[in-house]
Short mmCIF file of C-alpha atoms in Angstrom, two decimals:
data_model
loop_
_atom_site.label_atom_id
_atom_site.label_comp_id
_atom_site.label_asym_id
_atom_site.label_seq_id
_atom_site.Cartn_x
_atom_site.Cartn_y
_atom_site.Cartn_z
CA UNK A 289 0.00 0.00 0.00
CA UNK A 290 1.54 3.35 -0.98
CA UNK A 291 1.45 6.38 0.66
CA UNK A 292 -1.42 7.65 -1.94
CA UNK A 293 -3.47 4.81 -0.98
CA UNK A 294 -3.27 5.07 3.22
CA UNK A 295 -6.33 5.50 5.00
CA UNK A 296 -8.54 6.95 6.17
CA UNK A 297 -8.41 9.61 3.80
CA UNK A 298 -8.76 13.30 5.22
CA UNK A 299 -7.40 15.30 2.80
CA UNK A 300 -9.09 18.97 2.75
CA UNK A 301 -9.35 19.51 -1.04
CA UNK A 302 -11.29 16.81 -1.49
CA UNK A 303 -13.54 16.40 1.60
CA UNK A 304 -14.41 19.98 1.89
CA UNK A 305 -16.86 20.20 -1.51
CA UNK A 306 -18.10 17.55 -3.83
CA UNK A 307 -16.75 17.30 -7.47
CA UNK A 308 -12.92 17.81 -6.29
CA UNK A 309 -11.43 15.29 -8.93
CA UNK A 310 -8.41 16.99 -9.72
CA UNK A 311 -7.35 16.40 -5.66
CA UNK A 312 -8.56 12.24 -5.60
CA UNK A 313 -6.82 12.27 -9.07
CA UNK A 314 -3.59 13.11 -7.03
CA UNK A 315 -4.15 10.99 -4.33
CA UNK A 316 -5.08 7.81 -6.25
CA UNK A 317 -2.78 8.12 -9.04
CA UNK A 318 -3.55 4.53 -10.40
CA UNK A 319 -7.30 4.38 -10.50
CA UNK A 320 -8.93 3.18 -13.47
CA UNK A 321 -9.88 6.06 -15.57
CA UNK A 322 -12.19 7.81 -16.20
CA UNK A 323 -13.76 8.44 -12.83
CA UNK A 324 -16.77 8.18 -12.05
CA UNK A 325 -17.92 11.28 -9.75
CA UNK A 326 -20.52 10.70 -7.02
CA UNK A 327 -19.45 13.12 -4.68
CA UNK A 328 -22.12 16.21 -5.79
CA UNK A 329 -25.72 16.04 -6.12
CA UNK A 330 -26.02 16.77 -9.67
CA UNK A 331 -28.74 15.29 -12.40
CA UNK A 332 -26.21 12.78 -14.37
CA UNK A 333 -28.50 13.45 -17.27
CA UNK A 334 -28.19 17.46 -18.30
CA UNK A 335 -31.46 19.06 -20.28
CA UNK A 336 -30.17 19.28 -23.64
CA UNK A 337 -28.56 21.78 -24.93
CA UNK A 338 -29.77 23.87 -27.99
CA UNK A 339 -28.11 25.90 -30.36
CA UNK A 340 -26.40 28.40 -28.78
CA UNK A 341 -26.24 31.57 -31.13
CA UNK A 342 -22.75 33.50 -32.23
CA UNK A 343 -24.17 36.46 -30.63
CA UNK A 344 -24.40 35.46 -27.12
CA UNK A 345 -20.88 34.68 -26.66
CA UNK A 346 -19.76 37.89 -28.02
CA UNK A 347 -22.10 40.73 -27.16
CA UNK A 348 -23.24 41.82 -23.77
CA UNK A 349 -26.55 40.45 -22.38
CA UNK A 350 -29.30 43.15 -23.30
CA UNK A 351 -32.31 43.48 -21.44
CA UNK A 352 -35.07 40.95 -23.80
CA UNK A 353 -32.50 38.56 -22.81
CA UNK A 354 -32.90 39.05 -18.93
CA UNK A 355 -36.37 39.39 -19.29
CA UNK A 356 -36.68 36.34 -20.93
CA UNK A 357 -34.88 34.10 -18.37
CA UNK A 358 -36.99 36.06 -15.57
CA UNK A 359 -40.47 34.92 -17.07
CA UNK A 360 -39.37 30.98 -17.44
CA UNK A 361 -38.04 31.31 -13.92
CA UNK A 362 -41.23 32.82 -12.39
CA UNK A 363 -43.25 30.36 -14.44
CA UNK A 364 -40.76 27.51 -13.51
CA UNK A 365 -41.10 28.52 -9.57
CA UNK A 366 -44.47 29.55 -9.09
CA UNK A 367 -43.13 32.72 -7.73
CA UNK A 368 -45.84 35.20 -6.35
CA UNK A 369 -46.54 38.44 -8.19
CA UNK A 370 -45.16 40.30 -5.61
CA UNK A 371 -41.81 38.92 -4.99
CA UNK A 372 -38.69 39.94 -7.11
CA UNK A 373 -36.22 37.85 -8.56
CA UNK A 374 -32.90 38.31 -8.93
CA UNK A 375 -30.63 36.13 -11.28
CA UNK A 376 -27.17 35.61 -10.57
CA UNK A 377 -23.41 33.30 -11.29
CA UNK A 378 -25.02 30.38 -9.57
CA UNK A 379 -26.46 30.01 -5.78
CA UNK A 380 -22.95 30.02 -4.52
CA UNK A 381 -22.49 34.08 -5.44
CA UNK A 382 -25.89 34.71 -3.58
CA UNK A 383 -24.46 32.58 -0.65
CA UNK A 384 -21.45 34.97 -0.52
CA UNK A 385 -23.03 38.36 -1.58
CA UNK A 386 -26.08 38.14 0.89
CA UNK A 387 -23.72 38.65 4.37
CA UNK A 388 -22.44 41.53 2.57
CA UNK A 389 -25.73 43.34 1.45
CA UNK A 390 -27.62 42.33 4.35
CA UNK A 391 -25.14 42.05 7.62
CA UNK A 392 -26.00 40.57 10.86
CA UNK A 393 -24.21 40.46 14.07
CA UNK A 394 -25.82 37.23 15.39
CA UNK A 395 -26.62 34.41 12.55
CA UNK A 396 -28.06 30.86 13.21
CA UNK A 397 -27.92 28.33 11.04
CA UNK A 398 -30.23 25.14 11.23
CA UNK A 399 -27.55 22.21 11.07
CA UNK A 400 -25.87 20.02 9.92
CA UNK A 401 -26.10 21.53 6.69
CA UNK A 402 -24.16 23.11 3.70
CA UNK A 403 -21.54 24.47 5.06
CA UNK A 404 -20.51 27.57 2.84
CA UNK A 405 -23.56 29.34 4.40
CA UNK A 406 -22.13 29.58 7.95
CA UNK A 407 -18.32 30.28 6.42
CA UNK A 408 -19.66 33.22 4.40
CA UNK A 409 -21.32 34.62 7.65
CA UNK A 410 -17.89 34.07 9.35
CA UNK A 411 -15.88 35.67 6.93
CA UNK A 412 -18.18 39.01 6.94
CA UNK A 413 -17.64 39.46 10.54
CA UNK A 414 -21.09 37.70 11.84
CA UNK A 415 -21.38 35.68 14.98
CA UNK A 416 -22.41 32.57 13.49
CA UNK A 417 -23.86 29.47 15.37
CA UNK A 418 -24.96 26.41 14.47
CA UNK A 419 -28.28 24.99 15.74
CA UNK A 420 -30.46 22.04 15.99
CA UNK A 421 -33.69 22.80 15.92
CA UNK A 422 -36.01 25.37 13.99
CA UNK A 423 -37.20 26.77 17.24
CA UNK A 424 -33.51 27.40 18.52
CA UNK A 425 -33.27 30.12 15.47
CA UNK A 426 -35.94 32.95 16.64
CA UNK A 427 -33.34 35.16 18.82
CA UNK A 428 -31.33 35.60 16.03
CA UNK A 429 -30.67 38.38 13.54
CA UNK A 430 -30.91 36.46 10.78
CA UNK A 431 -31.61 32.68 10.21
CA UNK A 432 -30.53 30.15 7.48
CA UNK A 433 -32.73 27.31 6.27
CA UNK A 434 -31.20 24.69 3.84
CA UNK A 435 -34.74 23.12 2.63
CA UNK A 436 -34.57 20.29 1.82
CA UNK A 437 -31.23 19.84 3.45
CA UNK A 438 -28.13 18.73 2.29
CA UNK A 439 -26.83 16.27 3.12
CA UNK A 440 -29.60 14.94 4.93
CA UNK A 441 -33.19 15.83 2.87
CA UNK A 442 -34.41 16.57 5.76
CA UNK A 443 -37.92 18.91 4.40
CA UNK A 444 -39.51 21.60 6.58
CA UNK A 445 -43.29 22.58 5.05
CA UNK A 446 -44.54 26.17 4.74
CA UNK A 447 -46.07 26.01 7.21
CA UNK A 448 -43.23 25.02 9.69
CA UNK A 449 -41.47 27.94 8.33
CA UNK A 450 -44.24 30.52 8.24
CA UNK A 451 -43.63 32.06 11.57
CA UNK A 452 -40.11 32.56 11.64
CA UNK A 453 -40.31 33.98 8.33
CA UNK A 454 -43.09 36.80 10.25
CA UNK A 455 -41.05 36.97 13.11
CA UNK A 456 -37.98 38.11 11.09
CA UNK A 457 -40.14 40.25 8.92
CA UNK A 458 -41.65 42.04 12.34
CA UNK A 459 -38.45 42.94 13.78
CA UNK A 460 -36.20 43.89 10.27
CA UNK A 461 -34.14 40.58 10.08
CA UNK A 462 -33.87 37.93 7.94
CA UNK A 463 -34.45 34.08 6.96
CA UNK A 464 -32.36 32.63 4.02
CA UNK A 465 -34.54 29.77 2.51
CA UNK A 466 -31.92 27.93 0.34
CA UNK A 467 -34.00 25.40 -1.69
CA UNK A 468 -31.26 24.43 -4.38
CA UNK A 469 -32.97 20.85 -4.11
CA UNK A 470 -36.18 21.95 -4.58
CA UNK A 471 -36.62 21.40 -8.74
CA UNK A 472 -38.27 18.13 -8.45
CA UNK A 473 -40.49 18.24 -5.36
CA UNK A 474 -42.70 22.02 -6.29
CA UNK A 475 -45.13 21.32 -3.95
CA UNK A 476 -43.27 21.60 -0.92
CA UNK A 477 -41.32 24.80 -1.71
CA UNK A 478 -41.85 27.83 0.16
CA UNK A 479 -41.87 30.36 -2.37
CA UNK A 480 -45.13 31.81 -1.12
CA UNK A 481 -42.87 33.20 1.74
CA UNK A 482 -40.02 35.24 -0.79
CA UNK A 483 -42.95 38.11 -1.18
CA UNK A 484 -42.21 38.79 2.64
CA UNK A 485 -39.76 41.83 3.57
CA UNK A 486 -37.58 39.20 5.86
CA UNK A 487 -37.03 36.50 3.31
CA UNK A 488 -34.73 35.67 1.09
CA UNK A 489 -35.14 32.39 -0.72
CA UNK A 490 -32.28 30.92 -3.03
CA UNK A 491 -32.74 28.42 -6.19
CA UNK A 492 -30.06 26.82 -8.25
CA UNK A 493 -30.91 25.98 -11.79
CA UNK A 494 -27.64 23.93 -12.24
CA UNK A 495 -27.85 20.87 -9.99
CA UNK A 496 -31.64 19.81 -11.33
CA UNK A 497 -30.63 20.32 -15.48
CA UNK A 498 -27.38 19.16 -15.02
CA UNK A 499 -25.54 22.36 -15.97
CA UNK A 500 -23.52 22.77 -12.93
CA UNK A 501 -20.60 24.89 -15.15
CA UNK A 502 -23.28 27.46 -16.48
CA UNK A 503 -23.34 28.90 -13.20
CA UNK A 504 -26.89 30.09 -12.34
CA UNK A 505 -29.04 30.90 -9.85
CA UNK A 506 -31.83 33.47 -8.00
CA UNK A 507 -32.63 34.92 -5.16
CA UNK A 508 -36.40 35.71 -4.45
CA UNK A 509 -37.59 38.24 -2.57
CA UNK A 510 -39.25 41.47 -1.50
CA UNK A 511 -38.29 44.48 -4.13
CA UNK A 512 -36.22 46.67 -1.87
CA UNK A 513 -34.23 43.33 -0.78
CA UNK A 514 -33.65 42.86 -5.14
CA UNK A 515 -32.93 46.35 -5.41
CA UNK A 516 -30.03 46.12 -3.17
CA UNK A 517 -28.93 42.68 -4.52
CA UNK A 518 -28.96 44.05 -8.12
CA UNK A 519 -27.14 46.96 -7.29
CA UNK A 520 -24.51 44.79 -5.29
CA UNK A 521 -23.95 42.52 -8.53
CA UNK A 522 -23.88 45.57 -10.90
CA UNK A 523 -24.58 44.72 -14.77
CA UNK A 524 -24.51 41.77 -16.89
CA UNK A 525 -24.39 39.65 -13.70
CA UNK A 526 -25.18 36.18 -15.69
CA UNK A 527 -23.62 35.51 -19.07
CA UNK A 528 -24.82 35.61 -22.70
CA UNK A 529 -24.57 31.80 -23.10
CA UNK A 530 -26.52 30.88 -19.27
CA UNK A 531 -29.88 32.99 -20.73
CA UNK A 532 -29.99 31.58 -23.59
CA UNK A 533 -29.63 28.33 -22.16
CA UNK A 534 -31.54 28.91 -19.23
CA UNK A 535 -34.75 30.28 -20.51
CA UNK A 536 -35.82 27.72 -22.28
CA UNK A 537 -34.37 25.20 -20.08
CA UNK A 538 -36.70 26.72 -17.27
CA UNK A 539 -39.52 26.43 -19.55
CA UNK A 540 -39.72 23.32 -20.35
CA UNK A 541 -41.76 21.60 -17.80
CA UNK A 542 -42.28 18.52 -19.52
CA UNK A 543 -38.63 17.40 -19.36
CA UNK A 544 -38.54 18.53 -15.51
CA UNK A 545 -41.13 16.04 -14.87
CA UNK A 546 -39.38 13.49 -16.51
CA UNK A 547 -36.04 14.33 -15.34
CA UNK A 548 -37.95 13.97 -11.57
CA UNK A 549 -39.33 10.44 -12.11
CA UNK A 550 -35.94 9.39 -13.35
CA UNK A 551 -33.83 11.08 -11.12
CA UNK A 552 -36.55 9.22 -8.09
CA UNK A 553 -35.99 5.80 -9.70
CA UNK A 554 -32.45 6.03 -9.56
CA UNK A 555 -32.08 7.33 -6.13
CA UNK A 556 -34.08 4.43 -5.32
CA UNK A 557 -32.02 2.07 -7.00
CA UNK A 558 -29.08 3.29 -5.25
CA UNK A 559 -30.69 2.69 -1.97
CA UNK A 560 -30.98 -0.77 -2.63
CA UNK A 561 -27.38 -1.09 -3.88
CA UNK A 562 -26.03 0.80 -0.84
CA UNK A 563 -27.85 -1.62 1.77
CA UNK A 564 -27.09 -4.58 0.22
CA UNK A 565 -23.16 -3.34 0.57
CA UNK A 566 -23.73 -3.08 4.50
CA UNK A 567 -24.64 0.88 4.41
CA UNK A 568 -27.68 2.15 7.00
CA UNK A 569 -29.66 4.73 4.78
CA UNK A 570 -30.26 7.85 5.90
CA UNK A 571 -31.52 9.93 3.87
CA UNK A 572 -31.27 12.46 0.75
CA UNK A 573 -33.26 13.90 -2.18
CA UNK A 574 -34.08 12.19 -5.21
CA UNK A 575 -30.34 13.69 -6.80
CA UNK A 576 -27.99 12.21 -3.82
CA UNK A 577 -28.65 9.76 -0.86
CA UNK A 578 -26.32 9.98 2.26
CA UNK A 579 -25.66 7.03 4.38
CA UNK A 580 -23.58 5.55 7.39
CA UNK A 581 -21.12 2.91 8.24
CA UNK A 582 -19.02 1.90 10.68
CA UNK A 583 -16.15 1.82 9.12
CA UNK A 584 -16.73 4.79 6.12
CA UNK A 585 -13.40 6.25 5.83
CA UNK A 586 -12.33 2.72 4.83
CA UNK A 587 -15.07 2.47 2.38
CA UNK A 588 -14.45 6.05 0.31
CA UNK A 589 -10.76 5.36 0.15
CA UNK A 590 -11.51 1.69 -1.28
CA UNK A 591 -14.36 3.43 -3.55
CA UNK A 592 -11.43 5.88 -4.90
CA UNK A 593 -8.79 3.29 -5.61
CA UNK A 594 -11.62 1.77 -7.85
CA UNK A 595 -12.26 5.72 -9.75
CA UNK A 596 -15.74 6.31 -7.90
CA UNK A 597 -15.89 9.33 -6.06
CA UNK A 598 -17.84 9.80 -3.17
CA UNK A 599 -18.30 12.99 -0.51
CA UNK A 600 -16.88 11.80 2.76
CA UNK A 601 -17.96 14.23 5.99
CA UNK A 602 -15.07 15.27 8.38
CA UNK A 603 -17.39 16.02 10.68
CA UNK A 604 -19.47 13.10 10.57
CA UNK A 605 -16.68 10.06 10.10
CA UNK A 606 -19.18 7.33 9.23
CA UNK A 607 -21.32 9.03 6.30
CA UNK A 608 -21.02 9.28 2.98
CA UNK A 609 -23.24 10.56 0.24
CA UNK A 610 -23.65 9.72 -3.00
CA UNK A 611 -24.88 11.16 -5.73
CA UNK A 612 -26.58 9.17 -9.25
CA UNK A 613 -24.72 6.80 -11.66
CA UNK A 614 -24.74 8.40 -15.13
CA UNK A 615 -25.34 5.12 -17.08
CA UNK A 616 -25.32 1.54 -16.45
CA UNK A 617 -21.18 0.96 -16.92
CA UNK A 618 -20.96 3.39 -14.31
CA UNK A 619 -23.62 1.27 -12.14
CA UNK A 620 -22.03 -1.33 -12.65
CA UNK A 621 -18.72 0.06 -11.65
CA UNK A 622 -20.36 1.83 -8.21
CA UNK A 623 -21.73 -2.13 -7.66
CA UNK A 624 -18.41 -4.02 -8.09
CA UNK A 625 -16.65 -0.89 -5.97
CA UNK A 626 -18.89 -1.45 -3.14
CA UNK A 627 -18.93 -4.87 -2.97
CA UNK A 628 -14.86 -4.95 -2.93
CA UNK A 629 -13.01 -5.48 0.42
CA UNK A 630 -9.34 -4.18 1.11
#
């Protein structure tokens, strides 16, 4: 066993985010090519792309275009009549422009979650604390809401969320609703709640479609709240080539509810192939599933020397989650992985 091959693995480039092939290339310098990644929760099957015209790649964005991507997204969403939306380089840039637009001293965030929202809080200077239970975040200045959560799925309703969302509208905070997983379950978002002055609700378009690289995503909320985001981002803030792909993208609601009851299948197929290799389920959305075992530091690094990446948890040593197999070689490959013993 060499030295690129010792485990457990905990090396920071490659736990800290999914998708970090370039660091388990590095580490496992003799795994079979290509690899298969599994470590982001990503549709393995992308909405096709069309056509992309000459003019989008080299003129600035004008206005029809922006409008254009605003009406498939507020038909896409459901989004109330009198909430704004603001579109933006992916949810990431809204997770790191929001503590600067809007700062709070005191910011809870309903764990154990993404954790780029509570680092972003950090870095701007907030006092940022972790919490367990929705009821926990009402004394603070503002509040952050992964729903559904990753890496967990755990799903909060509306209705759960209704009062908080009043109580930070009452008193002039505010409750970031980050629903990136959201695409293929509509009916439990909370987008009736982004008209309110303390809300802020996120949506990625890239994890759903499959066009993680495009690098888009919105913000919903109350006008003033838009205003200030807008103003923050200054012009042109998404590229020629992500409107014109995601416009129609966004309105094509036919392929969404296809991509859903595929994406469902799969994830359901994977939790039979993950407990028949000795894994306890615990949970996910229909685009990743996260489980435990007893000995899962043993398990990624064995899943890596085989060129299937998976997101191991530093702070939880015995999950792992695992997002969908693109085709059936790379089932097949996830099958014989799991079943292998060092």
């Amino acid at each position: 066993m060499t030295a690129h091959h010792a485990r457990p693995v905990a090396h920071p480039g490659l736990i800290a985010h999914g998708g970090r092939l370039d660091a388990a290339r590095r580490l496992y310098p003799d795994a079979p090519q290509p690899w298969i990644d599994l470590s982001t929760g990503i549709n393995p099957r992308p909405w096709p792309l069309p056509p992309i015209a000459p003019q989008a790649w080299t003129r600035l964005p004008d206005d029809d275009a922006f409008a254009a991507l605003e009406t498939a997204a507020r038909g896409a969403y459901a989004i109330p009549d009198a909430a704004a939306l603001v579109a933006g380089g992916g949810g990431q840039a809204f997770i790191q422009l929001l503590p600067r637009v809007f700062p709070a001293r005191r910011v809870g965030v309903l764990g154990f979650t993404y954790a780029e929202h509570a680092a972003c809080w950090a870095a701007a200077g907030a006092e940022t604390t972790t919490v367990d239970a929705l009821d926990d975040l009402a004394g603070f200045d503002a509040a952050v809401i992964v729903n559904p959560n990753n890496p967990d799925g755990r799903l909060l309703t509306p209705a759960d969320l209704a009062p908080l969302a009043q109580e930070m509208t009452r008193r002039g905070g505010l409750l970031v609703l980050d629903e990136s997983f959201m695409d293929f379950m509509p009916e439990a978002s909370a987008v009736a709640l982004a008209a309110m002055d303390g809300v802020v609700l996120l949506r990625s378009f890239g994890k759903a479609y499959g066009l993680a690289g495009l690098r888009l995503g919105f913000a919903l909320c109350a006008p003033a709240r838009a205003a200030a985001l807008r103003a923050a981002m200054g012009p042109w803030a998404v590229s020629g080539p992500a409107l014109a792909i995601g416009a129609p993208a966004l309105a094509d609601a036919d392929w969404r509810r296809a991509a859903a009851k595929a994406c469902a299948a799969d994830a359901a197929r994977l939790d039979a192939l993950l407990a028949r290799a000795g894994f306890t389920l615990l949970g996910g959305v229909s685009l990743f599933r996260l489980a435990a075992h007893p000995r899962a530091a043993e398990r990624f690094a064995l899943l890596c020397e085989r060129g299937v990446l998976a997101r191991a948890f530093p702070e939880r040593p015995d999950w792992l989650r695992f997002g969908l197999p693109a085709d059936e070689p790379a089932w097949a490959r996830l099958s014989d992985a799991l079943e292998a013993r060092g």
